[in-house]
Structures are given as C-alpha cells and as structure tokens.
PDB file of C-alpha atoms in Angstrom:
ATOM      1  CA  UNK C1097      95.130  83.875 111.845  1.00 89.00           C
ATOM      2  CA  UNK C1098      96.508  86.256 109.109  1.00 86.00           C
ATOM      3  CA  UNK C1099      97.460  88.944 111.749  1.00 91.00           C
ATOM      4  CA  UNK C1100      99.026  86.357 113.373  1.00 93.00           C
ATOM      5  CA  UNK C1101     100.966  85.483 110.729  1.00 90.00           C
ATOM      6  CA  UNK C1102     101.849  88.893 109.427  1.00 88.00           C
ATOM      7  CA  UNK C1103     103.167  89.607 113.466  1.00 92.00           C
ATOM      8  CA  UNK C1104     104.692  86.218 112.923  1.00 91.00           C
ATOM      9  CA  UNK C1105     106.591  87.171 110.442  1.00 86.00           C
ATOM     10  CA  UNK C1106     107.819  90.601 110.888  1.00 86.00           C
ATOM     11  CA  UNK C1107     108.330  90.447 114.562  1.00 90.00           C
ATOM     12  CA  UNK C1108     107.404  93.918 115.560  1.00 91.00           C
ATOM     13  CA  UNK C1109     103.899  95.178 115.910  1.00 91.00           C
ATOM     14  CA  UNK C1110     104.006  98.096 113.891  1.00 88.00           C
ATOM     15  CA  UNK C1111     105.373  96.620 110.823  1.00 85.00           C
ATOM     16  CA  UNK C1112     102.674  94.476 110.651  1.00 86.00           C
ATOM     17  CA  UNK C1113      99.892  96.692 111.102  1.00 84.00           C
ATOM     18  CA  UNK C1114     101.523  98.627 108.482  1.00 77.00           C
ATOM     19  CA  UNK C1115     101.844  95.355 106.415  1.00 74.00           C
ATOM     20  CA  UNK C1116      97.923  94.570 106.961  1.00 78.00           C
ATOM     21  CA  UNK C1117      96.715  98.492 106.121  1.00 67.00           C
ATOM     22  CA  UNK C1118      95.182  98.734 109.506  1.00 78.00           C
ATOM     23  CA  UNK C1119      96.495 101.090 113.114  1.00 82.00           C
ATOM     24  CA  UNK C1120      98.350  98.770 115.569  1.00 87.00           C
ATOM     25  CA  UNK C1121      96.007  99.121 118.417  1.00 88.00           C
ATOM     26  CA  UNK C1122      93.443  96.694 116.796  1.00 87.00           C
ATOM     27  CA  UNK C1123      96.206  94.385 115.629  1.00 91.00           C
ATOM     28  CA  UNK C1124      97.470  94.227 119.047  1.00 92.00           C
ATOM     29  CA  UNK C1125      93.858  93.465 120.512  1.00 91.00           C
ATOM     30  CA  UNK C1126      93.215  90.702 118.183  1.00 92.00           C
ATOM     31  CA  UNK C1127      96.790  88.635 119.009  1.00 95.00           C
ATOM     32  CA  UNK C1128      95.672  88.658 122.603  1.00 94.00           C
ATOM     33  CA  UNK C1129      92.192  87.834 122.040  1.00 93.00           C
ATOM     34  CA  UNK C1130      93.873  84.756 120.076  1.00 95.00           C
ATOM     35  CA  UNK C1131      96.388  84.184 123.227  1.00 95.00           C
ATOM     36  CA  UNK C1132      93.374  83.932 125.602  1.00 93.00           C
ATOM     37  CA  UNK C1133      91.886  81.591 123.112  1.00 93.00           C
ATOM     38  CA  UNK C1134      94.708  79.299 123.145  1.00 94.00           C
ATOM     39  CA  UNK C1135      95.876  80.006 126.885  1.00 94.00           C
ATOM     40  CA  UNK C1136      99.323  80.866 126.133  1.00 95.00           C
ATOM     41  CA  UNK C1137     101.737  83.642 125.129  1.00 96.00           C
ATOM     42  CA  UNK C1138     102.220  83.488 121.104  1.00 96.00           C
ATOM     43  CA  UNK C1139     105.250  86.435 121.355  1.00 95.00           C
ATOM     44  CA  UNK C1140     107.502  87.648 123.919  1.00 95.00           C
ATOM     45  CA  UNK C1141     106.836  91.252 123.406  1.00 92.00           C
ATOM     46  CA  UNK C1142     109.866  93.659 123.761  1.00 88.00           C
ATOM     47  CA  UNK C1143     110.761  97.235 122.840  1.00 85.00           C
ATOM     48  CA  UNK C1144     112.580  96.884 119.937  1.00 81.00           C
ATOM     49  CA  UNK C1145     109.652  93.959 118.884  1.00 85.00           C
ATOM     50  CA  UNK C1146     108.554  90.544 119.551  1.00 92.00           C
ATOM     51  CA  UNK C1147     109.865  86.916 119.365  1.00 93.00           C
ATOM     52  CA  UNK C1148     107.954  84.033 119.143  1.00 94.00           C
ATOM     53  CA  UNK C1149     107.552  81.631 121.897  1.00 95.00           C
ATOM     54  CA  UNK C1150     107.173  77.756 121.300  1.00 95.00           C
ATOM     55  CA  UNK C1151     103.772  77.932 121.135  1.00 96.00           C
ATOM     56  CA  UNK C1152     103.943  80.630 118.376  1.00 94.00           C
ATOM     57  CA  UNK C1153     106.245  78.797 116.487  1.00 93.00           C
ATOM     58  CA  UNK C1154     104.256  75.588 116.493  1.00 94.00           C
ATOM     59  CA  UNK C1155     101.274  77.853 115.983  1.00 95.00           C
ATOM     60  CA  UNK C1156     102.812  79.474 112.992  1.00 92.00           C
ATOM     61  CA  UNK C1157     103.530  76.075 111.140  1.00 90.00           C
ATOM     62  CA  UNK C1158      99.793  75.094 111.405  1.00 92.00           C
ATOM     63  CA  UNK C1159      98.417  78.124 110.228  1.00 91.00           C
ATOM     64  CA  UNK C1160     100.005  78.371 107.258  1.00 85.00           C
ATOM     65  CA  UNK C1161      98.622  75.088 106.577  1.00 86.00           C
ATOM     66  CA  UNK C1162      95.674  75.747 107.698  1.00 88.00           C
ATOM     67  CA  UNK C1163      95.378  79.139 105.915  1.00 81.00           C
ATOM     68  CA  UNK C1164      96.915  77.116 102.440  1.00 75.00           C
ATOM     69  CA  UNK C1165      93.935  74.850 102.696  1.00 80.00           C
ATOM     70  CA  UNK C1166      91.084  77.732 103.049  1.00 76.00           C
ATOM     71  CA  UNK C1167      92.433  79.224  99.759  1.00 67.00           C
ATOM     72  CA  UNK C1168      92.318  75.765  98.210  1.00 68.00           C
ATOM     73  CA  UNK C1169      89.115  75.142  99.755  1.00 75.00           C
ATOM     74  CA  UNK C1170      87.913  78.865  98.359  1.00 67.00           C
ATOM     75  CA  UNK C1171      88.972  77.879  95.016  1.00 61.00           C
ATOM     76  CA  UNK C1172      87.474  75.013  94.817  1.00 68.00           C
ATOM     77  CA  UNK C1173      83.913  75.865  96.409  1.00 71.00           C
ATOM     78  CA  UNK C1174      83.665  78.696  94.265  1.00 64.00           C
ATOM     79  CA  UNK C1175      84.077  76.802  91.034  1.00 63.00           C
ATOM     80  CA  UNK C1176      81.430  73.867  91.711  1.00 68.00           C
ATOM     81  CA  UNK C1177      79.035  77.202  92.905  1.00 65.00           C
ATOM     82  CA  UNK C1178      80.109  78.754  89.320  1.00 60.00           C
ATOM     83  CA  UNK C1179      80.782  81.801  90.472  1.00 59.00           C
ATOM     84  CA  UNK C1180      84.796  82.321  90.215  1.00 79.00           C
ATOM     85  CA  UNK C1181      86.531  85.104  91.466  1.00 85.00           C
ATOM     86  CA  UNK C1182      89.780  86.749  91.281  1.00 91.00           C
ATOM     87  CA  UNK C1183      90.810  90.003  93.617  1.00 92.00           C
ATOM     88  CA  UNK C1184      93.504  91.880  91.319  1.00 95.00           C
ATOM     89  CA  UNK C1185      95.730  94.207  93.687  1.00 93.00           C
ATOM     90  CA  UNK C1186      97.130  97.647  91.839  1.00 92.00           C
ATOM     91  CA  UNK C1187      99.632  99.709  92.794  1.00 88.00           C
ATOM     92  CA  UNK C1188     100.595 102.767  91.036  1.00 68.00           C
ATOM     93  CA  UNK C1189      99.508 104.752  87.153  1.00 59.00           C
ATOM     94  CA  UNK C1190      96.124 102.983  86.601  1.00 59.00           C
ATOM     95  CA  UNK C1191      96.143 104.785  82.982  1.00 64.00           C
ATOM     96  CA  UNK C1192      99.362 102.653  82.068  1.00 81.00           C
ATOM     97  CA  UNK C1193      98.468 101.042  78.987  1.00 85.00           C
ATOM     98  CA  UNK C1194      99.797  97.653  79.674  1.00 89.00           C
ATOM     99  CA  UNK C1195      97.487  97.425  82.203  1.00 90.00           C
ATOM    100  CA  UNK C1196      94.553  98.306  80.164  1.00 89.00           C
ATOM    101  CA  UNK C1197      95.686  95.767  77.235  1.00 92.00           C
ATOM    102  CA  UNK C1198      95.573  93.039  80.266  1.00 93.00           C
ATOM    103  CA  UNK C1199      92.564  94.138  81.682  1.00 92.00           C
ATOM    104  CA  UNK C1200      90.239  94.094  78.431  1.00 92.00           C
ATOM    105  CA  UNK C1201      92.286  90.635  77.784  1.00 93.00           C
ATOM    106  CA  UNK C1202      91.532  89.011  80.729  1.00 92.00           C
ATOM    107  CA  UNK C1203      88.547  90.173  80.830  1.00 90.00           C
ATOM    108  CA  UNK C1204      87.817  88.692  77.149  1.00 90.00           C
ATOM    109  CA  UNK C1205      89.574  85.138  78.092  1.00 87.00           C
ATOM    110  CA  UNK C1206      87.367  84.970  81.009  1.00 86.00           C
ATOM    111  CA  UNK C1207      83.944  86.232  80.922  1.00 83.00           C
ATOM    112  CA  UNK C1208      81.843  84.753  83.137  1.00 78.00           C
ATOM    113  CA  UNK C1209      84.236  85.568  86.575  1.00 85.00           C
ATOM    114  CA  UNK C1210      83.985  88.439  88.871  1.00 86.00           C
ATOM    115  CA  UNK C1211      87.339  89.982  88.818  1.00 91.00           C
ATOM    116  CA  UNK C1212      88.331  92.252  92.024  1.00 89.00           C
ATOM    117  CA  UNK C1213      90.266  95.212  91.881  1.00 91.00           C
ATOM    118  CA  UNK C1214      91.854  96.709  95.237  1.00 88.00           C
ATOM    119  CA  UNK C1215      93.846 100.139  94.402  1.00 85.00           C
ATOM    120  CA  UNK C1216      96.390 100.105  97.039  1.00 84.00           C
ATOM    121  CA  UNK C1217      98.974 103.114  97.846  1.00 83.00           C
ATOM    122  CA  UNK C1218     102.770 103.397  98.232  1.00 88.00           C
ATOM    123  CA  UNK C1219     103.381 101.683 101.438  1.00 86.00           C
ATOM    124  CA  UNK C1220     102.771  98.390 100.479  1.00 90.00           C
ATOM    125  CA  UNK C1221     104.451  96.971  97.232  1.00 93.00           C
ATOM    126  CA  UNK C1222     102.627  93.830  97.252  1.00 93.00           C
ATOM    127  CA  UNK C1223      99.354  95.294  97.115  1.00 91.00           C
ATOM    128  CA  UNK C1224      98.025  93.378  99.915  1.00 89.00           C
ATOM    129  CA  UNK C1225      99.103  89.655  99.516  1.00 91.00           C
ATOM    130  CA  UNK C1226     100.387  88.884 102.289  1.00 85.00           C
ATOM    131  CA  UNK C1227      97.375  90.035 104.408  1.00 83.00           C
ATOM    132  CA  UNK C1228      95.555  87.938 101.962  1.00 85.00           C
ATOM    133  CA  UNK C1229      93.565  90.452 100.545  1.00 88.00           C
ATOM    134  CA  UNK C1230      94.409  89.997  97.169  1.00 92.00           C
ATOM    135  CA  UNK C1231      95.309  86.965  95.171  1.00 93.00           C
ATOM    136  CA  UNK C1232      97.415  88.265  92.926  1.00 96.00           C
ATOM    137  CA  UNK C1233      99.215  91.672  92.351  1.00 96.00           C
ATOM    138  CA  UNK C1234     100.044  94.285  89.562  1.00 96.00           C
ATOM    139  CA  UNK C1235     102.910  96.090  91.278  1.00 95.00           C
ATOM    140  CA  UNK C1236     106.623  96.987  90.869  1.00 94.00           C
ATOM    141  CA  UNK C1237     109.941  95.724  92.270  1.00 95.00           C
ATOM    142  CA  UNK C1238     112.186  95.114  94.141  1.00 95.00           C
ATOM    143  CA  UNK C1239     110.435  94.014  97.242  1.00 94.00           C
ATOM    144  CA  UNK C1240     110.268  91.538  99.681  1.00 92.00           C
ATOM    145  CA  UNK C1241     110.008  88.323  97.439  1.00 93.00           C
ATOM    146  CA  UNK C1242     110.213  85.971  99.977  1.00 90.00           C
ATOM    147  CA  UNK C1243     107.476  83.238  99.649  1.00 89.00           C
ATOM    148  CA  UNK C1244     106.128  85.359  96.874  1.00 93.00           C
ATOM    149  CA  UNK C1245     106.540  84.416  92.992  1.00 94.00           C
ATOM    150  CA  UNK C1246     107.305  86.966  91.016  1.00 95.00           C
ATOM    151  CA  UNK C1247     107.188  87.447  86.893  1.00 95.00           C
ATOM    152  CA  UNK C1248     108.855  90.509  85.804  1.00 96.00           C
ATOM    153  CA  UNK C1249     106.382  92.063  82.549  1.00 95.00           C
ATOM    154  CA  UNK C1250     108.259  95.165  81.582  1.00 94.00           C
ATOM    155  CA  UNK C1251     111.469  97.479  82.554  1.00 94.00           C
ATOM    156  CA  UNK C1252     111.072 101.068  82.749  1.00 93.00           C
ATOM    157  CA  UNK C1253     114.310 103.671  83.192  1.00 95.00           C
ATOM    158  CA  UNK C1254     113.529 105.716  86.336  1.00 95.00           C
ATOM    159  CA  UNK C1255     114.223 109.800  86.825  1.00 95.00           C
ATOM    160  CA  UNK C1256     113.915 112.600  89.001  1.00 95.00           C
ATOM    161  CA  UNK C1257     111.077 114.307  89.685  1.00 94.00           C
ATOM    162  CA  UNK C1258     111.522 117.910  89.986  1.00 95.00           C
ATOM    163  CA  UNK C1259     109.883 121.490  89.786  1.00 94.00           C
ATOM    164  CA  UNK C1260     109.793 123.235  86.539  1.00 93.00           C
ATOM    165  CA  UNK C1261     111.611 126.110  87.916  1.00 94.00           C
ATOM    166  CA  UNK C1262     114.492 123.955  90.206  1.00 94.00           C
ATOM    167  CA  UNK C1263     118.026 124.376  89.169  1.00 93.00           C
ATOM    168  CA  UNK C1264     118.648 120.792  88.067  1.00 94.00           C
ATOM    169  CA  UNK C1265     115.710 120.483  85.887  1.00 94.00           C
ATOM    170  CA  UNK C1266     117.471 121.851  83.070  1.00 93.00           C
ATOM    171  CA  UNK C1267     120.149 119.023  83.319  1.00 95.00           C
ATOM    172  CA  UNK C1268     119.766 116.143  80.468  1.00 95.00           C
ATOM    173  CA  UNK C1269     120.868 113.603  83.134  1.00 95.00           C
ATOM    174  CA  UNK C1270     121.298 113.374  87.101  1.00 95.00           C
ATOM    175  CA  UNK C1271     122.887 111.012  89.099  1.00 92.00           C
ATOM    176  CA  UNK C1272     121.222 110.066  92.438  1.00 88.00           C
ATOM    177  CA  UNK C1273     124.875 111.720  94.186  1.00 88.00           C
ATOM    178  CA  UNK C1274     123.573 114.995  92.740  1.00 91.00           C
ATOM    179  CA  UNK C1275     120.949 115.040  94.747  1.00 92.00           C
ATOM    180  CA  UNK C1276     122.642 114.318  98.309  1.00 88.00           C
ATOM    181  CA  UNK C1277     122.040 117.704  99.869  1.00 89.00           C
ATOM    182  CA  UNK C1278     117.955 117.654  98.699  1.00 92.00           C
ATOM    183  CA  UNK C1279     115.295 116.108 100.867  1.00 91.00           C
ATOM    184  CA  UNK C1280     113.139 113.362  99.408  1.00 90.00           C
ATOM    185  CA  UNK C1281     109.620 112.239 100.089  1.00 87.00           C
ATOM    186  CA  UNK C1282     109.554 109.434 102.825  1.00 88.00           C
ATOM    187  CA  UNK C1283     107.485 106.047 103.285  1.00 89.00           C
ATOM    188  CA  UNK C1284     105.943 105.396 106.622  1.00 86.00           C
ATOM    189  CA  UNK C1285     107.683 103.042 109.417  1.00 82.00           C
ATOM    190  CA  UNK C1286     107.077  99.657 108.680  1.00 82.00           C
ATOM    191  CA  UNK C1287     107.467  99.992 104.674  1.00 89.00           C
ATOM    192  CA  UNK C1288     109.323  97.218 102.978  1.00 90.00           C
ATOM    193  CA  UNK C1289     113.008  98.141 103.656  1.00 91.00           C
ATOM    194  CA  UNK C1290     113.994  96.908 100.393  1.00 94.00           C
ATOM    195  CA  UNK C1291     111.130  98.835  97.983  1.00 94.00           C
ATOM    196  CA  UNK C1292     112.241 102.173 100.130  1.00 91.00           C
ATOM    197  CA  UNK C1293     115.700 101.940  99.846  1.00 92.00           C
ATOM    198  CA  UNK C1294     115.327 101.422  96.278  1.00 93.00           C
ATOM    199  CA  UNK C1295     113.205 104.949  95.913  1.00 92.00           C
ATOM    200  CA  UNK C1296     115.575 106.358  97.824  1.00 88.00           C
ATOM    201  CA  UNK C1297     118.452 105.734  95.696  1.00 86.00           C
ATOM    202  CA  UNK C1298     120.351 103.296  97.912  1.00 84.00           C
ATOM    203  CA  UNK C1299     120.862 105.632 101.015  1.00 83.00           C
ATOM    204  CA  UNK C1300     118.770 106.840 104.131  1.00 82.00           C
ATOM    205  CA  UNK C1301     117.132 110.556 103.675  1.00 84.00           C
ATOM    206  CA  UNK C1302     115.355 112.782 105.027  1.00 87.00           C
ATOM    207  CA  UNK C1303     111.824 114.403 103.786  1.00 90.00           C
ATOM    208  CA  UNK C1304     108.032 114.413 104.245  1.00 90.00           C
ATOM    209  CA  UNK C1305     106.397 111.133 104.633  1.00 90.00           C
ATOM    210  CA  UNK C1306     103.902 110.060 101.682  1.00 89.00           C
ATOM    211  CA  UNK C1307     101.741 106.971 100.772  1.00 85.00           C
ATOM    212  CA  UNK C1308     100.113 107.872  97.858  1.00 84.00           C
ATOM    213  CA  UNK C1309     101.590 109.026  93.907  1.00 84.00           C
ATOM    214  CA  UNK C1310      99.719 112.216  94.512  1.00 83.00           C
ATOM    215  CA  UNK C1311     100.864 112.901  97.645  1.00 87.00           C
ATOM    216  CA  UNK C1312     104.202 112.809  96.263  1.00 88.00           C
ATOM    217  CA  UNK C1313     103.862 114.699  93.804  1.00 88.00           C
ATOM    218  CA  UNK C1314     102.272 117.708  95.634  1.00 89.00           C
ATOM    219  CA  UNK C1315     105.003 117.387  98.251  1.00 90.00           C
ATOM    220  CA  UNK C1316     107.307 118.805  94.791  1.00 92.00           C
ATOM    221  CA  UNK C1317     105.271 121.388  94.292  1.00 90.00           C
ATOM    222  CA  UNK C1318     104.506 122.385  97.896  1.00 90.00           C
ATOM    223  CA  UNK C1319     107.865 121.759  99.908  1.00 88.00           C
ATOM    224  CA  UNK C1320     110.577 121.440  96.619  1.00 87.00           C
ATOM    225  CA  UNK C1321     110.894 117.762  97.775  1.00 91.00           C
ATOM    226  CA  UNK C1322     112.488 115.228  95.027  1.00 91.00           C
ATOM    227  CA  UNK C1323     111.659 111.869  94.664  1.00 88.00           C
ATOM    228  CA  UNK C1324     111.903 109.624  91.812  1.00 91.00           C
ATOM    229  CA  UNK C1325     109.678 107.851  89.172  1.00 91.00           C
ATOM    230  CA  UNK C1326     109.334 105.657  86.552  1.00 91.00           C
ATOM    231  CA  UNK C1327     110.381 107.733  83.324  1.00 90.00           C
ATOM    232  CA  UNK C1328     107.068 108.128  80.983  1.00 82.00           C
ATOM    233  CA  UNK C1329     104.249 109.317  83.187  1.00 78.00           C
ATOM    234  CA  UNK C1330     102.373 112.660  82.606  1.00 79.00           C
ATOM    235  CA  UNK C1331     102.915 114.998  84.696  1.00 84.00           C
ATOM    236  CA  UNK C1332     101.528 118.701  85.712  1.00 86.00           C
ATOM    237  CA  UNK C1333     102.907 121.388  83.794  1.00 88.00           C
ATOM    238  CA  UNK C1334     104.637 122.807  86.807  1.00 92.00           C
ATOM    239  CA  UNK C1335     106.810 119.482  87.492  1.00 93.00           C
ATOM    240  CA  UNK C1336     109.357 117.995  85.200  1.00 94.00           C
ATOM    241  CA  UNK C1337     111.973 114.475  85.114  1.00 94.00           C
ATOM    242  CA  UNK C1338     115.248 113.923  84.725  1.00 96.00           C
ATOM    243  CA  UNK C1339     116.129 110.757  83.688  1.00 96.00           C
ATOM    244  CA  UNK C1340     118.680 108.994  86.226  1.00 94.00           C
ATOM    245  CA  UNK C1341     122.086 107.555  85.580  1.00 92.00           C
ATOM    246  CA  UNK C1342     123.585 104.712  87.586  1.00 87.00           C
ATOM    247  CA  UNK C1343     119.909 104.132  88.711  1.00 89.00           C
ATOM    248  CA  UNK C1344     118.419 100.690  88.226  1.00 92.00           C
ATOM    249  CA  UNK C1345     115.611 100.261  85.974  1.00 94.00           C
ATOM    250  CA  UNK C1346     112.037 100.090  87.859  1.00 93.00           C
ATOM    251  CA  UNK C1347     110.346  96.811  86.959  1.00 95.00           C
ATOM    252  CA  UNK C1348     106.462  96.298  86.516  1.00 95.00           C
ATOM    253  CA  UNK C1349     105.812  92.694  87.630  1.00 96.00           C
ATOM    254  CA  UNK C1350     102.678  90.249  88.204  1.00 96.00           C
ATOM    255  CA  UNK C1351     103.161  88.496  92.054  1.00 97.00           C
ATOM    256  CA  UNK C1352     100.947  85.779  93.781  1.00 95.00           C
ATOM    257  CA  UNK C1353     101.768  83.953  96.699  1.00 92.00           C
ATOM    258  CA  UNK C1354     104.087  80.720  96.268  1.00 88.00           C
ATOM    259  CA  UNK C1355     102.285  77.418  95.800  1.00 83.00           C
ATOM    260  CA  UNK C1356      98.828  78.561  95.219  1.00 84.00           C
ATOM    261  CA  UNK C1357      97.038  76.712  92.301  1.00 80.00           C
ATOM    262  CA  UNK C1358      94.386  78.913  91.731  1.00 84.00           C
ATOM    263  CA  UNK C1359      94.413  79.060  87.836  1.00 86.00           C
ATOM    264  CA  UNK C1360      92.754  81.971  87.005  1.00 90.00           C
ATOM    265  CA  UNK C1361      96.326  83.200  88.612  1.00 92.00           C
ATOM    266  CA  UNK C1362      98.517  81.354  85.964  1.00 89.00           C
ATOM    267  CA  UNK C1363      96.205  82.792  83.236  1.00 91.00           C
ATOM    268  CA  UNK C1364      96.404  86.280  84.793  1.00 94.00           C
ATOM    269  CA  UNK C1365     100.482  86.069  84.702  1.00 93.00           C
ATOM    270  CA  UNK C1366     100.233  84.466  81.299  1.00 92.00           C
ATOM    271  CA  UNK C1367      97.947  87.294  80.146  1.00 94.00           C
ATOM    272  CA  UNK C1368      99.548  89.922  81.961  1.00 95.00           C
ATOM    273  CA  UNK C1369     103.073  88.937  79.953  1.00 92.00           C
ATOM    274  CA  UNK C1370     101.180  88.960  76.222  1.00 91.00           C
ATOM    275  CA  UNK C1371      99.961  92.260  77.579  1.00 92.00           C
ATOM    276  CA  UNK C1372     103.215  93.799  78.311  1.00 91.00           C
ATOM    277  CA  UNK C1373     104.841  92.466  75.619  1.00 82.00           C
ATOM    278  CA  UNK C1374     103.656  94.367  72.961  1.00 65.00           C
TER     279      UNK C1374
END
C-alpha cells in the first residue's frame, strides 16, 4: 500500500523507487501484484510516467486512511504492550553537536523507549517518511513539504567546497555565478527537484552523480568537482570552503508526517528545538 502510494503520488515509476530506496523492477512487480489483487488497472502507464485511473484514485483515498489508522493503531498497541518506539531518520554530519545535545536529551526525557535510528544518504531529504520508514526526521531544507510538517531548529550560511590548491579557494567570498563554467556533483533521477535545485545554486549542471557526503567530497578531490555545504564542517586537509554570497542559508529542521499524534513526535520536535537552541 505504501508503494502504491509513493507511485500514487509521484506519477512516474522511477521517482518512486527512488523515493522508497529500493530499484524499480521490484516496485513495478509489487503494483501489479496489487492490480491482480484488485482486478483492475491502478495507473495508465506511459513513457513520460503514469496517471491514475478511477480505480487508483478511489484506491488512493482509502489507503491513506487506511495507512493513517495502522500508525494510530501502532501507536497505540505499542503503548498498552509498554514497549514504545520511535524510528529517528538522519541525514547528513552525525557529529553535529545539536544533534548530540538532542540525542542524550531525549534520551534522558524518555528512558524506557526504544528509539530507532535510520542513517539515510543524499537522495532523499526526508529521510524516509514518506515510505514510512521513519516517523520522524532530522534533515535539512528546502524540500518537498507537502503533507509534511516541518519545524525549522537552526540556520547555517552555506559555501563552496573546493580543493586546497583550486584557483578560487583563495577568494574570501564566491558567488554561485562564479562558478558557472565548473561542474558540480549531481543527485540521482528521481531526487526531490526542489532539495537539488537548491544544491545546485538555482540552475541545472552538469557533474558526477553522488548520494552520499563522502562521495561528494571525494568527487573534489578526485575529479575537481564543486559542490556546496553547510559552512562549519571539518574537512580533509586537502579541501577547503568558501563561504557563498547571494546563497540562501541551509536550514536544519525536525519533519514528521502531517496529522500524526504520536507524542513521542511532539516531544522529539520540542526537544530537538531546546537542543538547537543553545
């Protein structure tokens, strides 16, 4: 029902499977397996993607009903069992030490739960929500937002990553029109069009495709690629930033899915903000 939902809602194969963290082959196997289950088409399948057929769309409203009421019921069992738990999605510097502060906080402010933790790479900003394989995320913006909420926790100014020994890492400031003429590390097809437009400043490029922070940063060293990053990260000695005008600032947010109750989500956003705050 979630790959139906993910397919649902981006309306091309690919995207979704890219969405879910899984190849599209599988994806595409399990839709039909639900079509023959149901006896109908779900999507009118086309080159450029899919559309959904009545059935989908009538489909699609009852699922995310039905898929709303397993997470309540989830909730729910789990508490009367006593056994709470909370799957925390992360995406990005796990040595940031907001994160830390929230983790040994939550941690304190609820003892007795078994909290989660899914490390998830570049290609997916929420860190796995809508898949439902996380219930809440530690992630940055902008993204997709829709049916998502979204707290922001902290700002952070955003630079160039560079080699040591490139021309412009001498500059005190770049702009991301400097850089026109250099190729940039890519995200795969099917990435959040918003999240990879914003890391690469605004405008389509061209460069080798990455989906993790290390891969990025050994495309620099390898290829001379640029790419950007938050501004206060270590970094090998052989790479260097340059802090970015006209650029704006990355944000490090908290992000569950709208109208879940769960509340060891509210305390992990109310948490989270203390955390960042300080």
């Amino acid at each position: 029902m979630r790959y139906f939902v993910a397919v649902a809602e981006e309306l091309h194969f690919g995207r979704a499977a890219a969405r879910l963290h899984m190849s599209q082959p599988p994806l595409s196997r399990a839709i039909k397996q639900l079509e023959a289950e149901i006896g109908a088409l779900l999507f009118t399948r086309a080159p450029a993607g899919v559309t959904l057929t009545p059935v989908g769309t009538v489909l699609l409203e009852e699922v995310r009903a039905l898929l709303a009421h397993a997470d309540r019921v989830r909730v729910r069992v789990s508490a009367a069992a006593g056994v709470a738990t909370i799957t925390v999605g992360i995406l990005g510097d796990g040595t940031d030490p907001g994160a830390a502060r929230l983790a040994s906080a939550y941690r304190r402010r609820h003892p007795g739960i078994d909290i989660r933790v899914r490390d998830t790479d570049l290609t997916d900003p929420t860190c796995g929500l809508r898949a439902g394989l996380v219930d809440v995320a530690l992630t940055r913006a902008p993204f997709d937002e829709t049916a998502l909420t979204v707290r922001t926790l902290r700002t952070d100014p955003v630079g160039v990553v560079l080699r040591a020994d490139d021309p412009l890492a001498h500059h005190a400031r770049l702009r991301p029109a400097d850089l026109s003429d250099r190729r940039w590390f890519q995200f795969p097809q099917g990435t959040d069009p918003i999240w990879q437009s914003y890391w690469n400043g605004g405008v389509p490029r061209e460069g080798p495709v990455v989906r993790a922070v290390q891969e990025c940063l050994q495309a620099v060293l390898w290829n001379g690629t640029i790419g950007l990053a938050p501004l206060g990260h270590a970094l090998p000695a052989e790479l260097t930033v340059v802090p970015l005008t006209d650029m704006a600032p990355s944000r490090v947010v908290a992000a569950w899915n709208k109208g879940d109750t769960n509340p060891l989500i509210r305390s992990f956003a109310e948490t989270a903000k203390a955390a960042y705050r300080r």
